[in-house]
Coordinates of C-alpha atoms in Angstrom, one line a residue:
X483 CA 24.8 28.4 -45.9
X484 CA 22.3 28.4 -48.7
X485 CA 19.6 31.1 -48.6
X486 CA 16.0 30.2 -48.2
X487 CA 13.9 30.5 -51.3
X488 CA 10.3 31.5 -51.5
X489 CA 7.6 30.8 -54.1
X490 CA 6.0 33.5 -56.3
X491 CA 2.5 33.7 -57.6
X492 CA 1.7 34.9 -61.1
X493 CA -0.5 38.0 -61.1
X494 CA -3.7 38.0 -63.2
X495 CA -3.0 39.1 -66.8
X496 CA -4.7 42.5 -66.3
X497 CA -2.3 43.3 -63.5
X498 CA 0.9 41.9 -65.0
X499 CA 3.7 44.2 -65.8
X500 CA 6.6 42.7 -67.7
X501 CA 9.0 45.2 -66.3
X502 CA 8.6 43.7 -62.8
X503 CA 8.3 40.6 -60.8
X504 CA 5.1 39.3 -59.3
X505 CA 4.2 39.2 -55.6
X506 CA 5.8 36.8 -53.2
X507 CA 3.6 34.1 -51.6
X508 CA 4.0 31.4 -49.1
X509 CA 4.5 27.8 -50.1
X510 CA 1.4 25.7 -49.9
X511 CA -1.6 24.6 -52.0
X512 CA -3.7 27.7 -51.1
X513 CA -2.2 31.2 -50.7
X514 CA -3.9 34.5 -50.3
X515 CA -2.4 37.3 -52.3
X516 CA -1.7 40.7 -50.6
X517 CA -1.3 43.9 -52.6
X518 CA -0.1 45.9 -49.7
X519 CA 2.7 48.4 -50.1
X520 CA 6.3 47.4 -49.3
X521 CA 7.2 47.6 -45.6
X522 CA 9.4 50.4 -44.3
X523 CA 12.1 47.9 -43.6
X524 CA 12.3 47.1 -47.4
X525 CA 12.7 50.8 -48.2
X526 CA 15.4 51.0 -45.5
X527 CA 17.3 48.1 -47.0
X528 CA 17.1 49.7 -50.5
X529 CA 18.4 53.0 -49.0
X530 CA 21.4 51.2 -47.5
X531 CA 22.1 49.5 -50.9
X532 CA 21.8 52.9 -52.7
X533 CA 24.2 54.5 -50.3
X534 CA 26.8 51.7 -50.8
X535 CA 26.3 52.1 -54.6
X536 CA 27.1 55.8 -54.2
X537 CA 30.4 54.9 -52.5
X538 CA 31.1 52.2 -55.0
X539 CA 31.1 54.6 -58.0
X540 CA 32.8 57.4 -56.1
X541 CA 35.8 55.0 -55.7
X542 CA 35.6 54.3 -59.5
X543 CA 36.1 57.9 -60.5
X544 CA 38.5 59.3 -57.9
X545 CA 41.4 58.5 -60.3
X546 CA 40.0 60.4 -63.3
X547 CA 39.2 63.3 -61.1
X548 CA 42.9 63.9 -60.3
X549 CA 44.3 62.3 -63.4
X550 CA 46.6 65.2 -64.3
X551 CA 48.2 65.1 -60.9
X552 CA 48.6 61.3 -61.0
X553 CA 50.0 61.3 -64.5
X554 CA 52.6 63.9 -63.5
X555 CA 53.4 62.3 -60.1
X556 CA 54.1 58.9 -61.6
X557 CA 55.5 60.3 -64.9
X558 CA 53.1 58.3 -67.1
X559 CA 52.4 58.6 -70.8
X560 CA 48.8 58.8 -72.1
X561 CA 48.9 55.0 -72.8
X562 CA 50.3 54.2 -69.3
X563 CA 47.7 56.5 -67.8
X564 CA 44.8 54.8 -69.6
X565 CA 46.2 51.4 -68.5
X566 CA 45.5 52.5 -64.9
X567 CA 41.7 52.3 -65.4
X568 CA 42.0 49.3 -67.6
X569 CA 43.7 47.3 -64.7
X570 CA 40.8 48.3 -62.4
X571 CA 38.1 47.2 -64.9
X572 CA 39.8 44.0 -65.9
X573 CA 40.0 42.8 -62.3
X574 CA 36.4 44.0 -61.8
X575 CA 35.0 42.1 -64.8
X576 CA 37.0 38.9 -64.2
X577 CA 35.7 38.7 -60.6
X578 CA 32.1 39.4 -61.5
X579 CA 31.2 35.9 -62.8
X580 CA 32.6 34.4 -59.5
X581 CA 30.4 36.6 -57.4
X582 CA 27.5 35.9 -59.7
X583 CA 27.9 32.2 -59.1
X584 CA 28.2 32.8 -55.3
X585 CA 25.3 35.2 -55.3
X586 CA 22.9 32.7 -56.9
X587 CA 23.8 30.0 -54.3
X588 CA 25.0 31.5 -51.0
X589 CA 24.2 34.2 -48.5
X590 CA 24.2 37.6 -50.2
X591 CA 24.6 39.8 -47.1
X592 CA 27.9 38.1 -46.2
X593 CA 29.3 38.6 -49.7
X594 CA 28.2 42.3 -49.8
X595 CA 29.7 43.0 -46.4
X596 CA 33.0 41.3 -47.2
X597 CA 33.2 43.2 -50.5
X598 CA 32.6 46.6 -48.9
X599 CA 35.2 46.0 -46.3
X600 CA 37.8 44.8 -48.8
X601 CA 37.5 47.6 -51.3
X602 CA 37.4 50.3 -48.7
X603 CA 40.6 48.9 -47.0
X604 CA 42.5 48.7 -50.3
X605 CA 41.4 52.2 -51.3
X606 CA 42.8 53.6 -48.1
X607 CA 46.0 51.6 -48.6
X608 CA 46.5 53.1 -52.1
X609 CA 46.7 56.6 -50.6
X610 CA 50.2 55.8 -49.1
X611 CA 52.0 54.9 -52.3
X612 CA 54.9 57.1 -53.4
X613 CA 56.2 57.7 -56.9
X614 CA 58.8 55.0 -56.8
X615 CA 56.2 52.2 -56.5
X616 CA 53.7 53.0 -59.2
X617 CA 53.2 49.3 -59.9
X618 CA 51.8 48.8 -56.4
X619 CA 49.4 51.6 -57.1
X620 CA 48.3 49.8 -60.2
X621 CA 47.9 46.6 -58.3
X622 CA 45.8 48.1 -55.6
X623 CA 43.5 49.7 -58.1
X624 CA 43.0 46.2 -59.5
X625 CA 42.1 44.8 -56.0
X626 CA 39.6 47.6 -55.6
X627 CA 37.9 46.4 -58.8
X628 CA 37.6 42.9 -57.3
X629 CA 35.9 44.3 -54.2
X630 CA 33.4 46.4 -56.2
X631 CA 32.5 43.4 -58.4
X632 CA 31.0 41.7 -55.4
X633 CA 28.6 44.6 -54.9
X634 CA 27.6 45.5 -58.4
X635 CA 26.7 41.9 -59.2
X636 CA 24.5 41.1 -56.2
X637 CA 22.9 44.3 -55.0
X638 CA 20.5 44.8 -57.9
X639 CA 19.1 41.3 -57.4
X640 CA 18.2 42.0 -53.8
X641 CA 16.3 45.2 -54.8
X642 CA 14.5 43.1 -57.5
X643 CA 13.4 40.7 -54.8
X644 CA 12.2 43.4 -52.4
X645 CA 9.7 45.1 -54.7
X646 CA 7.0 44.0 -57.1
X647 CA 5.5 45.4 -60.3
X648 CA 6.0 49.1 -61.0
X649 CA 7.8 49.6 -57.6
X650 CA 10.7 47.5 -58.8
X651 CA 11.4 49.7 -61.9
X652 CA 11.2 52.8 -59.7
X653 CA 13.6 51.5 -57.0
X654 CA 16.0 50.2 -59.6
X655 CA 15.9 53.6 -61.2
X656 CA 16.8 55.2 -57.9
X657 CA 19.5 52.7 -57.3
X658 CA 21.0 53.4 -60.7
X659 CA 20.8 57.2 -60.3
X660 CA 23.7 56.7 -57.9
X661 CA 25.9 55.5 -60.7
X662 CA 26.2 59.0 -62.3
X663 CA 25.8 60.7 -58.9
X664 CA 28.6 58.7 -57.4
X665 CA 30.7 59.1 -60.5
X666 CA 30.3 62.9 -60.4
X667 CA 31.0 63.1 -56.7
X668 CA 34.1 61.0 -57.3
X669 CA 35.4 63.8 -59.5
X670 CA 34.3 66.5 -57.1
X671 CA 35.7 64.8 -54.0
X672 CA 39.1 64.0 -55.7
X673 CA 39.6 67.5 -57.1
X674 CA 38.3 69.2 -54.0
X675 CA 40.5 67.2 -51.6
X676 CA 43.5 67.8 -53.9
X677 CA 42.9 71.6 -53.9
X678 CA 42.2 71.8 -50.2
X679 CA 45.2 69.8 -49.0
X680 CA 47.6 70.3 -51.9
X681 CA 48.2 66.6 -52.0
X682 CA 46.1 64.2 -54.2
X683 CA 46.7 61.3 -51.9
X684 CA 44.0 62.6 -49.5
X685 CA 41.4 62.0 -52.2
X686 CA 41.7 58.3 -51.3
X687 CA 41.1 58.7 -47.6
X688 CA 37.4 59.9 -47.5
X689 CA 35.5 57.0 -49.2
X690 CA 37.0 54.3 -46.9
X691 CA 35.3 56.1 -43.9
X692 CA 32.0 56.2 -45.8
X693 CA 32.5 52.5 -46.6
X694 CA 32.8 51.8 -42.9
X695 CA 29.5 53.5 -42.3
X696 CA 27.9 51.5 -45.1
X697 CA 29.2 48.2 -43.6
X698 CA 27.7 49.0 -40.2
X699 CA 24.3 49.9 -41.8
X700 CA 24.4 46.7 -43.8
X701 CA 25.1 44.6 -40.7
X702 CA 22.3 46.3 -38.6
X703 CA 19.6 46.8 -41.2
X704 CA 19.8 44.1 -43.9
X705 CA 18.5 40.7 -42.7
X706 CA 21.0 37.8 -42.7
X707 CA 18.8 35.8 -45.1
X708 CA 17.2 38.0 -47.8
X709 CA 14.1 36.5 -49.4
X710 CA 14.8 35.3 -52.9
X711 CA 12.0 35.0 -55.5
X712 CA 11.9 32.1 -57.9
X713 CA 10.2 31.9 -61.3
X714 CA 6.5 32.2 -61.3
X715 CA 4.5 29.1 -60.5
X716 CA 1.3 28.0 -62.3
X717 CA -1.6 29.4 -60.5
X718 CA -5.4 29.3 -60.6
X719 CA -7.5 32.2 -59.3
X720 CA -10.6 30.9 -57.3
X721 CA -12.8 33.6 -55.6
X722 CA -9.9 35.9 -54.7
X723 CA -7.6 33.0 -53.5
X724 CA -4.6 31.7 -55.5
X725 CA -4.2 27.9 -55.7
X726 CA -0.5 27.3 -56.4
X727 CA 0.0 24.0 -58.2
X728 CA 3.5 23.4 -56.8
X729 CA 2.9 19.7 -56.5
X730 CA 2.5 19.3 -60.3
X731 CA 5.4 17.9 -62.3
X732 CA 7.3 20.6 -64.2
X733 CA 5.9 23.5 -62.3
X734 CA 8.5 23.8 -59.5
X735 CA 11.4 25.9 -61.0
X736 CA 13.8 26.0 -58.1
X737 CA 15.8 22.9 -59.0
X738 CA 19.5 23.5 -59.0
X739 CA 21.3 24.0 -62.3
X740 CA 25.0 24.0 -63.1
X741 CA 26.8 27.2 -64.0
X742 CA 27.4 25.9 -67.5
X743 CA 23.7 25.1 -68.0
X744 CA 22.9 28.7 -67.0
X745 CA 25.4 30.1 -69.4
X746 CA 24.2 28.0 -72.3
X747 CA 20.6 29.1 -71.6
X748 CA 21.6 32.8 -71.5
X749 CA 23.6 32.4 -74.7
X750 CA 20.3 31.3 -76.5
X751 CA 18.4 34.3 -75.1
X752 CA 18.9 36.8 -77.9
X753 CA 17.4 39.8 -76.0
X754 CA 20.0 39.2 -73.3
X755 CA 22.8 38.9 -75.9
X756 CA 22.0 42.0 -78.0
X757 CA 21.1 44.2 -75.0
X758 CA 24.4 43.1 -73.4
X759 CA 26.3 44.2 -76.5
X760 CA 24.4 47.5 -76.4
X761 CA 25.5 47.9 -72.8
X762 CA 29.0 47.1 -73.9
X763 CA 29.0 50.0 -76.3
X764 CA 27.6 52.3 -73.6
X765 CA 30.4 51.1 -71.3
X766 CA 33.1 51.7 -73.9
X767 CA 31.9 55.3 -74.4
X768 CA 31.4 56.1 -70.7
X769 CA 34.7 54.6 -69.8
X770 CA 36.6 56.6 -72.3
X771 CA 34.7 59.8 -71.5
X772 CA 35.0 59.3 -67.7
X773 CA 38.8 58.9 -67.9
X774 CA 39.8 61.4 -70.5
X775 CA 37.2 64.3 -70.8
X776 CA 38.8 66.5 -68.0
X777 CA 42.2 66.1 -69.7
X778 CA 40.7 66.7 -73.2
X779 CA 39.0 69.9 -71.9
X780 CA 42.2 71.1 -70.2
X781 CA 44.2 70.6 -73.5
X782 CA 41.5 72.5 -75.4
X783 CA 41.7 75.4 -73.0
X784 CA 45.5 75.5 -73.2
X785 CA 45.3 75.7 -77.0
X786 CA 42.8 78.5 -76.7
X787 CA 44.9 80.3 -74.1
X788 CA 42.3 80.1 -71.5
X789 CA 44.5 78.3 -68.9
X790 CA 48.3 78.0 -68.6
X791 CA 50.1 74.7 -69.1
X792 CA 50.4 72.5 -66.0
X793 CA 54.0 73.1 -65.0
X794 CA 53.6 73.7 -61.3
X795 CA 53.3 71.1 -58.5
X796 CA 49.5 70.9 -58.6
X797 CA 47.5 71.1 -61.8
X798 CA 44.3 73.1 -62.5
X799 CA 41.5 70.6 -61.7
X800 CA 38.5 72.9 -62.4
X801 CA 37.5 70.8 -65.3
X802 CA 37.2 67.8 -63.1
X803 CA 34.9 69.8 -60.8
X804 CA 32.7 71.0 -63.7
X805 CA 32.6 67.6 -65.4
X806 CA 31.7 66.0 -62.0
X807 CA 28.8 68.4 -61.6
X808 CA 27.7 67.7 -65.2
X809 CA 27.8 64.0 -64.6
X810 CA 25.7 64.3 -61.4
X811 CA 23.0 66.5 -63.1
X812 CA 22.7 64.7 -66.4
X813 CA 22.8 61.3 -64.6
X814 CA 19.8 62.1 -62.3
X815 CA 17.8 63.7 -65.2
X816 CA 18.7 60.9 -67.6
X817 CA 17.8 58.0 -65.3
X818 CA 14.5 59.6 -64.3
X819 CA 13.7 60.5 -67.9
X820 CA 14.5 56.9 -69.1
X821 CA 12.4 55.3 -66.4
X822 CA 9.5 57.6 -67.0
X823 CA 9.7 57.2 -70.8
X824 CA 9.8 53.4 -70.4
X825 CA 6.8 53.5 -68.0
X826 CA 4.6 55.5 -70.4
X827 CA 5.7 53.9 -73.7
X828 CA 5.4 50.3 -72.5
X829 CA 1.6 50.9 -72.4
X830 CA 1.5 51.4 -76.2
X831 CA 4.5 49.4 -77.4
X832 CA 5.9 46.2 -76.0
X833 CA 9.2 46.9 -77.6
X834 CA 9.5 50.4 -76.0
X835 CA 12.5 49.6 -73.8
X836 CA 15.1 48.6 -76.5
X837 CA 13.7 51.3 -78.8
X838 CA 14.3 54.0 -76.1
X839 CA 17.9 52.7 -75.6
X840 CA 18.6 52.7 -79.3
X841 CA 17.3 56.2 -79.9
X842 CA 19.2 57.6 -76.9
X843 CA 22.5 56.0 -78.1
X844 CA 22.2 57.5 -81.6
X845 CA 21.5 61.0 -80.2
X846 CA 24.3 60.7 -77.7
X847 CA 26.8 59.7 -80.4
X848 CA 25.8 62.7 -82.5
X849 CA 26.2 65.1 -79.5
X850 CA 29.6 63.7 -78.6
X851 CA 30.8 64.1 -82.2
X852 CA 29.7 67.8 -82.3
X853 CA 31.4 68.4 -78.9
X854 CA 34.7 67.1 -80.4
X855 CA 34.4 69.3 -83.5
X856 CA 33.8 72.6 -81.6
X857 CA 36.3 72.0 -78.8
X858 CA 39.1 74.1 -80.3
X859 CA 37.0 77.2 -81.0
X860 CA 34.2 77.3 -78.3
X861 CA 34.8 75.6 -75.0
X862 CA 31.2 76.5 -73.7
X863 CA 29.6 74.7 -76.6
X864 CA 31.9 71.7 -75.9
X865 CA 30.6 71.5 -72.3
X866 CA 27.0 71.8 -73.5
X867 CA 27.2 69.0 -76.1
X868 CA 29.2 66.7 -73.7
X869 CA 26.4 67.3 -71.1
X870 CA 23.8 66.3 -73.7
X871 CA 25.8 63.3 -74.7
X872 CA 26.0 62.1 -71.1
X873 CA 22.3 62.9 -70.5
X874 CA 21.2 60.5 -73.3
X875 CA 23.7 57.8 -72.2
X876 CA 22.2 58.0 -68.7
X877 CA 18.7 57.4 -70.0
X878 CA 19.6 53.7 -70.6
X879 CA 21.1 52.7 -67.2
X880 CA 17.9 51.5 -65.4
X881 CA 16.1 50.5 -68.6
X882 CA 18.9 48.1 -69.7
X883 CA 18.9 46.4 -66.3
X884 CA 15.1 46.1 -66.3
X885 CA 15.3 44.4 -69.7
X886 CA 17.6 41.8 -68.2
X887 CA 15.4 41.2 -65.2
X888 CA 12.3 40.4 -67.2
X889 CA 13.9 38.4 -70.0
X890 CA 15.9 36.2 -67.6
X891 CA 14.3 33.8 -65.2
X892 CA 15.0 34.9 -61.5
X893 CA 17.1 31.9 -60.6
X894 CA 19.7 32.9 -63.2
X895 CA 19.7 36.7 -62.7
X896 CA 22.9 37.0 -60.6
X897 CA 24.7 34.9 -63.2
X898 CA 23.2 37.0 -66.0
X899 CA 24.2 40.2 -64.4
X900 CA 27.7 38.8 -63.8
X901 CA 28.1 37.7 -67.4
X902 CA 26.8 41.1 -68.6
X903 CA 29.4 42.8 -66.4
X904 CA 32.1 40.5 -67.8
X905 CA 31.2 41.1 -71.5
X906 CA 30.4 44.8 -71.2
X907 CA 33.6 45.6 -69.4
X908 CA 35.9 43.1 -71.4
X909 CA 34.8 44.7 -74.7
X910 CA 33.9 48.1 -73.3
X911 CA 35.5 50.2 -70.6
X912 CA 38.3 47.8 -69.7
X913 CA 40.0 48.7 -73.0
X914 CA 38.6 52.0 -74.0
X915 CA 40.6 54.3 -71.7
X916 CA 43.8 52.5 -72.7
X917 CA 42.8 52.4 -76.4
X918 CA 42.1 56.2 -76.4
X919 CA 45.4 56.9 -74.6
X920 CA 47.4 54.6 -76.9
X921 CA 46.0 56.2 -80.1
X922 CA 46.6 59.7 -78.7
X923 CA 50.2 58.7 -77.7
X924 CA 50.8 57.2 -81.2
X925 CA 49.6 60.4 -82.9
X926 CA 51.8 62.6 -80.7
X927 CA 54.9 60.4 -81.4
X928 CA 54.4 60.9 -85.2
X929 CA 54.2 64.6 -85.0
X930 CA 56.0 67.5 -83.4
X931 CA 55.6 67.7 -79.6
X932 CA 53.4 70.7 -79.1
X933 CA 50.3 71.7 -77.1
X934 CA 48.4 71.9 -80.4
X935 CA 49.2 68.3 -81.3
X936 CA 48.6 67.2 -77.7
X937 CA 45.0 68.4 -78.2
X938 CA 44.6 67.1 -81.7
X939 CA 45.8 63.6 -80.8
X940 CA 43.1 63.4 -78.1
X941 CA 40.4 64.8 -80.3
X942 CA 41.1 62.3 -83.1
X943 CA 41.2 59.4 -80.8
X944 CA 37.9 60.3 -79.3
X945 CA 36.1 60.0 -82.6
X946 CA 36.2 56.2 -82.0
X947 CA 33.7 56.8 -79.2
X948 CA 31.1 58.4 -81.6
X949 CA 31.4 55.4 -83.9
X950 CA 31.0 52.8 -81.1
X951 CA 27.9 54.8 -79.8
X952 CA 26.2 54.3 -83.2
X953 CA 27.0 50.5 -83.0
X954 CA 25.4 50.4 -79.6
X955 CA 22.2 51.9 -81.0
X956 CA 22.2 49.2 -83.7
X957 CA 22.5 46.5 -81.0
X958 CA 19.5 47.8 -79.1
X959 CA 17.5 47.9 -82.3
X960 CA 18.3 44.2 -82.8
X961 CA 17.1 43.6 -79.2
X962 CA 13.7 44.9 -80.1
X963 CA 13.2 42.0 -82.6
X964 CA 13.4 39.4 -79.8
X965 CA 12.2 41.1 -76.7
X966 CA 8.5 40.0 -76.7
X967 CA 9.3 36.3 -77.3
X968 CA 12.1 36.2 -74.7
X969 CA 9.9 38.0 -72.1
X970 CA 7.1 35.4 -72.6
X971 CA 9.7 32.5 -72.3
X972 CA 11.0 34.0 -69.0
X973 CA 7.4 34.3 -67.6
X974 CA 6.8 30.6 -68.5

């Protein structure tokens, strides 16, 4: 069944905030505008979506959290190990446009519920695979990616519809805080369960239970038909009452368009294009770091003699725990700092959002490069600069999404998010873990097999991430040249 659509009034110029949507109003020639705070039920719905987002990203990063154990269990090379995350991301990104199309046209609650049930069930099933069937484990990780695509594509659009003006930026920031928090908890959960039980398979048996709780909350608390806002309609303010000229030709924007028409329109939106490429660079770096940093730190510690080589049944997973904690802390601080910086700087510069993203990408790339250079001599400095690199990457999460939501008309937002997911993962973290692993494996093959070269090979391959980070900053700078014009076009 198609969802009901509601009309939206345009706020007066002095109240308008380009980082948010305007208030919903009822259809009709005369509509009173209410500036009341969002209802408790709307906050409750947002809380359920944030909780499910937490589980979503915990499932993403369970594998990197126990990567040493999985690599040893299935006897995988660096290239084969990197391919494990690549399969997950490829399936995720290929499924995203399908769910974007469905999310713009059909009931979003049903799609979200089905997605949560599917990926939780498959995650549980992957905990029962033995070493002889590694290809089934790869396949199941790909299916988990399909399930999570349904959620990541649609959930942000529901939050955007629930809140107006500054509230939307705040709630999206909270929603995106759960990306790094969930990612970090994925490492902590995986390493913790492996240490407690002595069997890494148990790491895949906790989040399915949490997913079951999320599904129940979704069914009970999220309405069957969530109100969808359309593009702003022409309005005239008369003594506190808004006259919506819905009956005038060319004003009503809810007419159905084909998927191809939506894609062509988005391809002409340069703010969307360049910011998506900037997000792609972010995804490349975060994907590679998320997969390989614990292994890189372990190899650096082996070279320095801090920890012994992993020869026993269960490997030392302390780096996964530490890196998980760093990811949680820097993620929360970064998202909050990014949202606050955007809120303040928008008042003095209309190009603030892309400029914030560009600056943070340049600083992050520098910090990551320094971390790589000091890793062999000072492991504490390495942790510090990796934390700073992650902090400045996290600054961009909510800001990039807010850019999309105000340069793209609401009726195309699910499709835009889906396309952004497709591009950013296709050229970003779908290939970066495999690329880093393959470069590392190639360097090791050309040199003597030793712990020293095992470390150097990973160090050299990681330099690619610093270069891509600089490219990402350049893409966000290009976004700033088009942001004002595209925002005005979306408002029209």
